[in-house]
Coordinates of C-alpha atoms in Angstrom, one line a residue:
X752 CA 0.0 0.0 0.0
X753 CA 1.2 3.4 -0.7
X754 CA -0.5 6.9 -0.6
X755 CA -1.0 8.7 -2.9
X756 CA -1.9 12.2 -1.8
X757 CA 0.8 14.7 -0.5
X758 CA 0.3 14.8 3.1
X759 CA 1.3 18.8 4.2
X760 CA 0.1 20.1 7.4
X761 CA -0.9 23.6 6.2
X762 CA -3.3 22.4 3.3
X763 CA -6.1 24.7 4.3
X764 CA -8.9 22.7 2.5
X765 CA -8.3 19.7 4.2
X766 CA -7.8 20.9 7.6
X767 CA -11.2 23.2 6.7
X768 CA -13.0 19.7 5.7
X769 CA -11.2 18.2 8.4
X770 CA -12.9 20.6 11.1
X771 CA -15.9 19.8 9.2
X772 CA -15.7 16.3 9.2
X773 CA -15.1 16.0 13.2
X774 CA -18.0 18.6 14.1
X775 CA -20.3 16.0 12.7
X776 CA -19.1 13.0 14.5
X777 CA -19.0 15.0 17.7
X778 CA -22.8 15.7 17.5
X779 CA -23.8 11.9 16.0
X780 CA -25.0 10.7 19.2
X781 CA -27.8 13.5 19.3
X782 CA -29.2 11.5 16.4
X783 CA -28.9 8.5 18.2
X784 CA -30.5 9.4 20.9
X785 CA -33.3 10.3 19.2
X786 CA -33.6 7.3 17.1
X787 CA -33.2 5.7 20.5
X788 CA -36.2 8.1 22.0
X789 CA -38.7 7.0 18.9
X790 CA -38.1 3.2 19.5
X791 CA -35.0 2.0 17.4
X792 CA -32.8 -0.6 18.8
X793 CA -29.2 -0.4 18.5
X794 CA -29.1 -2.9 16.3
X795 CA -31.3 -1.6 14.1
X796 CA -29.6 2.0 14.0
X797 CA -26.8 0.2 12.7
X798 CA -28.5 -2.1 10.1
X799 CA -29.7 1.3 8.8
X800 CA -26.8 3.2 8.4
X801 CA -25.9 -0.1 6.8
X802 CA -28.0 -0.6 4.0
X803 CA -29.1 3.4 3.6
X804 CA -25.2 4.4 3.6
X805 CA -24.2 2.2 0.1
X806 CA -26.7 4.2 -1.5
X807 CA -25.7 7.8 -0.2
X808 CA -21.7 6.7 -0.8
X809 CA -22.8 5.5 -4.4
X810 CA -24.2 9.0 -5.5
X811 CA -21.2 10.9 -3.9
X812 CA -19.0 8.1 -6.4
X813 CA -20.9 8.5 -9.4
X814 CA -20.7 12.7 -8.4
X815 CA -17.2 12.5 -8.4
X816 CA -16.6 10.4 -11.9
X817 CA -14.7 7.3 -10.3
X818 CA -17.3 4.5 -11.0
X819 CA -14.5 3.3 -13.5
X820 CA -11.9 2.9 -9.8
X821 CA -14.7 1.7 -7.9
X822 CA -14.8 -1.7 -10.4
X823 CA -10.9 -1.5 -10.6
X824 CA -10.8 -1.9 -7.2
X825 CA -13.6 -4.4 -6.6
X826 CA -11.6 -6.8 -8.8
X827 CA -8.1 -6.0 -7.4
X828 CA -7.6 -8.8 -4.8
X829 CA -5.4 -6.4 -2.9
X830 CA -7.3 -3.5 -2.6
X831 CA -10.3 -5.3 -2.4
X832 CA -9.3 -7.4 0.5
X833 CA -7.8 -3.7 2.6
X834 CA -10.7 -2.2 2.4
X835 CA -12.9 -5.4 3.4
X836 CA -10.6 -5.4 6.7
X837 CA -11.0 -1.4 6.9
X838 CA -14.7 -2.2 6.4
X839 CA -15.1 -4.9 9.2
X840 CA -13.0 -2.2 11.4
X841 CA -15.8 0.9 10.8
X842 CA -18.5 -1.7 11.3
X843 CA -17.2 -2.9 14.6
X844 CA -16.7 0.9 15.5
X845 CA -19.8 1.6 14.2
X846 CA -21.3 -1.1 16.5
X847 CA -19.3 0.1 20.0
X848 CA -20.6 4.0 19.0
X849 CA -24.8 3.8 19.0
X850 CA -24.4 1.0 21.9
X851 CA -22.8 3.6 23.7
X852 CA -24.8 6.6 23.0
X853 CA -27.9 4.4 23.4
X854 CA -27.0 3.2 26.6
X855 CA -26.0 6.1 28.5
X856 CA -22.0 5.6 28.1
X857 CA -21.3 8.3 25.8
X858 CA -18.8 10.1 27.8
X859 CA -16.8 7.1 27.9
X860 CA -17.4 6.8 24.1
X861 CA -16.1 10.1 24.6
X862 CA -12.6 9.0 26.0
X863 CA -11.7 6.7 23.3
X864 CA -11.8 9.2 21.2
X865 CA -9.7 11.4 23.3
X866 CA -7.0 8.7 23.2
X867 CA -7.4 8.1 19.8
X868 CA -5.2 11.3 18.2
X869 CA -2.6 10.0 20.5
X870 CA -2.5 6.1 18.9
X871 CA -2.5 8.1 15.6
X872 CA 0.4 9.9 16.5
X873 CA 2.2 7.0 17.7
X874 CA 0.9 5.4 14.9
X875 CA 2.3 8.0 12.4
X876 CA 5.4 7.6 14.1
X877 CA 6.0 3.7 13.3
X878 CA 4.5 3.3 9.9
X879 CA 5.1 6.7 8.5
X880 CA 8.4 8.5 9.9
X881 CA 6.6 11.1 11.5
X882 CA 8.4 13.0 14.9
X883 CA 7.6 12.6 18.2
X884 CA 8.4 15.3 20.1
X885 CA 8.7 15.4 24.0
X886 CA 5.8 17.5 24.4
X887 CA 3.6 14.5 22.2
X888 CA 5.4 11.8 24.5
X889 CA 4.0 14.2 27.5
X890 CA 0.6 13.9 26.2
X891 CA 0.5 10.3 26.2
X892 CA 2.0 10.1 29.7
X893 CA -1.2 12.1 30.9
X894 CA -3.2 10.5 28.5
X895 CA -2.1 6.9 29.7
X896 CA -2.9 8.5 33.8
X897 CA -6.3 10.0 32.5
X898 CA -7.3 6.0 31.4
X899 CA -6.3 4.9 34.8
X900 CA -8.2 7.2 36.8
X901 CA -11.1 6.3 34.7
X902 CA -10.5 2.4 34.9
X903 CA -11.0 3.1 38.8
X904 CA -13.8 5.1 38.1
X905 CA -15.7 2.4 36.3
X906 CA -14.7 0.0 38.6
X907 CA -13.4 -1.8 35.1
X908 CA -11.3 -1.6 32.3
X909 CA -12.7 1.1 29.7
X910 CA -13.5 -1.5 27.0
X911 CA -16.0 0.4 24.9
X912 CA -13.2 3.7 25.0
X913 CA -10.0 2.2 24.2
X914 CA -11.8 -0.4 21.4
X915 CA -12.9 2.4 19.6
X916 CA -9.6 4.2 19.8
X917 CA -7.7 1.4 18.6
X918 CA -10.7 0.5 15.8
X919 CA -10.4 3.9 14.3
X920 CA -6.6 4.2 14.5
X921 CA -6.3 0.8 12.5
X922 CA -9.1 2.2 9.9
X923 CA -7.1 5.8 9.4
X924 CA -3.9 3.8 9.0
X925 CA -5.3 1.6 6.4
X926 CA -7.7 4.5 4.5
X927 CA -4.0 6.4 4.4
X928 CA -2.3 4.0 2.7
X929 CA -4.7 1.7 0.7
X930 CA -4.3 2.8 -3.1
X931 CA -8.0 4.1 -3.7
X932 CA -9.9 7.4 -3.7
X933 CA -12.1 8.2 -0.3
X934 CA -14.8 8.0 -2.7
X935 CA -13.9 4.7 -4.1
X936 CA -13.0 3.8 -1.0
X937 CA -16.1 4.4 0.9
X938 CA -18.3 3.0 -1.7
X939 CA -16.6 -0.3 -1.3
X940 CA -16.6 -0.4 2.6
X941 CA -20.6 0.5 2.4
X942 CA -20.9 -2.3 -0.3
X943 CA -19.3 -4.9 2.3
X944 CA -21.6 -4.3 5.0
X945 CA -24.6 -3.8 3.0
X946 CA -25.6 -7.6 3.4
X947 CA -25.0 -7.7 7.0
X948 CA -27.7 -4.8 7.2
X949 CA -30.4 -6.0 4.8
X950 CA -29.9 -9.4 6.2
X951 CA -30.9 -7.9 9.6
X952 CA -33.7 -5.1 8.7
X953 CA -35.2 -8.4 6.3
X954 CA -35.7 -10.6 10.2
X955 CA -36.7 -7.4 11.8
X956 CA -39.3 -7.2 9.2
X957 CA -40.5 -10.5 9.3
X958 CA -40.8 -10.3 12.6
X959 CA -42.7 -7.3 12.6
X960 CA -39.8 -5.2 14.6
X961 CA -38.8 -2.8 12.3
X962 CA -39.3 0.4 13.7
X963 CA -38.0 2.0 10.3
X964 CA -40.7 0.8 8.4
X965 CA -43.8 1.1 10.9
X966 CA -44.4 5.1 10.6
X967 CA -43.6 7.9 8.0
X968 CA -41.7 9.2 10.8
X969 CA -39.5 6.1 11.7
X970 CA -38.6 6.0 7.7
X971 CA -37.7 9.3 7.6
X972 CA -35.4 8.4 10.8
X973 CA -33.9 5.3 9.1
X974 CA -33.2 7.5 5.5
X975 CA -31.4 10.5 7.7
X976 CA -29.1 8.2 9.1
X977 CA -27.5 7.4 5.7
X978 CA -26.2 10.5 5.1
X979 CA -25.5 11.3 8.4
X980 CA -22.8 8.2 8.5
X981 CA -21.6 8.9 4.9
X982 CA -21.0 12.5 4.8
X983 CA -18.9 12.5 7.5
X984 CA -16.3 9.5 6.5
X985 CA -16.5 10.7 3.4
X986 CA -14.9 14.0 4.8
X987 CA -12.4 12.5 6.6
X988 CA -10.7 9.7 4.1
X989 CA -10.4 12.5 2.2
X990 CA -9.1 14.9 4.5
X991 CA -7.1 11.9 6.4
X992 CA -5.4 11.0 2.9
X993 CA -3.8 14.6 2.7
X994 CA -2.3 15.9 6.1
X995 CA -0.3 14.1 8.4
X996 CA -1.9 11.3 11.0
X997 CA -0.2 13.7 13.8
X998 CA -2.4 17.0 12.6
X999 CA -5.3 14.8 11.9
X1000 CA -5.3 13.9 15.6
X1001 CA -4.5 17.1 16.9
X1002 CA -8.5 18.5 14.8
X1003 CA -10.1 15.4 16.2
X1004 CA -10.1 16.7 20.1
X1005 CA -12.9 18.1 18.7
X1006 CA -15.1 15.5 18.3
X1007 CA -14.9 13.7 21.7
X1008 CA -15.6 17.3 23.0
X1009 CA -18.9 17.6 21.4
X1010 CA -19.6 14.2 22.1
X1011 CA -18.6 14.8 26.3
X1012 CA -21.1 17.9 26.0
X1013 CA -23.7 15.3 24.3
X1014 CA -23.2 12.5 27.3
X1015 CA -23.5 15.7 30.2
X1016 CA -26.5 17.1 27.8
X1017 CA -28.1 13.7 28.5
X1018 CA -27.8 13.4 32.2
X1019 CA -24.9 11.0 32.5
X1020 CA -23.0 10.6 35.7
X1021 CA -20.1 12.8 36.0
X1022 CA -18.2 11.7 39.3
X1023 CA -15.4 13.6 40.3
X1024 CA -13.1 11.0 39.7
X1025 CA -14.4 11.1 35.9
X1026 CA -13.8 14.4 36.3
X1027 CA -10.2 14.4 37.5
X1028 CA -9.6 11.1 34.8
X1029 CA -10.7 13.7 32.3
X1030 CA -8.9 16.6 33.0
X1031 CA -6.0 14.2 32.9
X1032 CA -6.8 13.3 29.5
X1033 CA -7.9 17.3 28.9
X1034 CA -4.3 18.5 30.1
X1035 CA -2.8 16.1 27.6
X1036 CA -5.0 17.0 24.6
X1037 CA -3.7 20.6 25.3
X1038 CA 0.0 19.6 25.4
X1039 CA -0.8 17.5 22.3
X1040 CA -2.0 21.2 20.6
X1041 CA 0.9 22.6 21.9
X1042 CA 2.8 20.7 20.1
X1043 CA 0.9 20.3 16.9
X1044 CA 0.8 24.2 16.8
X1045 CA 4.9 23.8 17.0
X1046 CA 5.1 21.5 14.1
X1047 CA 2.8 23.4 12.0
X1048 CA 4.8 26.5 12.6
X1049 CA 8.0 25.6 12.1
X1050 CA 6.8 23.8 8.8
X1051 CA 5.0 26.9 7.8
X1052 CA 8.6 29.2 8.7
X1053 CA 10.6 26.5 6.6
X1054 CA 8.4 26.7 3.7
X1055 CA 8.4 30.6 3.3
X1056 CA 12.4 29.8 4.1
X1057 CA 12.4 28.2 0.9
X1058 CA 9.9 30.4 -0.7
X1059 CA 12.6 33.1 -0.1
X1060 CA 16.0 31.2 -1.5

């Protein structure tokens, strides 16, 4: 696998869809919970977004002229078999997500992806040469004291936090590298999990349990929450396919922030242990930024260096 996008930290279009991209994620669960609040199952939010998504992600291909990659990649073994492993990994994410903003546990849906940017930085530094600098390896430090705290606030191991973190560092790694547009890309991924949706929303059916299809209301439900998942992947694989793994991570502190406000919005306990686990994890997000702001200064001073010679 090799990219094939340039990845500059001061390409303002993708850091602007990139902002875009994380804004929406942060305020998913609000859908959720609505879903949730009209009588859909978890199961069926995700059978759903599911089936409704291929169709969504199959407009924005045909939009963008690349039906011709689309059927490259389909019958590339390679490519094809990437992006049915990056497909299984969105799906299980996609799974941990409306469980936990169903079931009350959105603020520690919240803390995986605080931890996430920081797998994707160490990430970036294994598989793509990218710097850490001893401000980043201070951010995991309280990062790794922030998941701690939080393990003894539980009273368990954070499961649902750091398997989303480590789901949706493994998909970024492989949407970076694996040789096919974000259009293509997503398409194919949609495509994969289509059968595992209609397979489900056909028993519910059967069974007369699909909310989705009992009202004009529950429809309209079950269509939003196609392009609700597909806009904002879309945004990011192609945003995440041009700037570095270490800036992407540094823009995504703003999902899980949007997504904290969400779970508090909602009633969920806040003890001040989760409170002191958080600012843990809060203090390290900042010294991440710190850091992030460093790089992309000293890239943008050694650019208009050039610029100058």
């Amino acid at each position: 696998m090799s990219a094939t996008a340039t990845a500059t930290p001061t390409d303002g279009r993708a850091v602007g869809t990139a902002i875009a991209c994380y804004t929406l994620w942060g305020l998913l669960p609000l859908l959720f919970m609505a879903m949730a609040a009209h009588g859909f199952t978890a199961p069926e939010i995700l059978a759903h977004r599911a089936v409704w998504s291929v169709f969504i992600a199959a407009i924005v291909l045909l939009l963008a002229g690349q039906s011709a990659e689309a059927r490259k990649a389909l019958s590339n073994p390679r490519i094809f078999g990437w992006l049915i492993v990056s497909a299984l990994l969105i799906g299980t994410n996609w799974s941990l997500y409306v469980v936990a903003t169903t079931h009350h546990a959105t603020l520690e849906a919240s803390l995986g992806y605080y931890i996430n940017p920081l797998l994707n930085m160490a990430a970036g530094a294994v598989l793509f040469r990218e710097k850490i600098d001893r401000l980043s390896g201070l951010a995991i430090g309280l990062a790794a004291v922030g998941v701690v705290i939080q393990t003894i606030a539980l009273g368990h191991v954070p499961i649902i936090g750091l398997t989303l973190a480590l789901t949706f560092c493994a998909y970024a790694v492989i949407r970076k590298r694996v040789q096919a547009s974000a259009q293509t890309g997503l398409f194919v991924e949609c495509l994969v999990l289509l059968p595992i949706g209609a397979t489900f929303l056909g028993w519910l059916v059967t069974h007369g349990q699909a909310v989705g299809f009992s009202s004009p209301t529950g429809l309209a439900w079950a269509l939003f929450s196609g392009p609700a998942t597909v806009i904002p992947l879309a945004l990011f694989a192609w945003s995440a396919r041009r700037l570095p793994l270490s800036t992407v991570g540094f823009i995504q502190f703003l999902a899980p922030t949007l997504q904290f406000a969400c779970g508090v919005w909602a009633g969920e306990k806040l003890t001040l242990l989760r409170i002191i686990s958080f600012g843990f994890i809060w203090a390290g997000a900042g010294v991440f930024a710190a850091a992030a702001f460093r790089r992309s200064r000293a890239a943008r001073e050694a650019i208009r260096a050039v610029e100058t010679v």
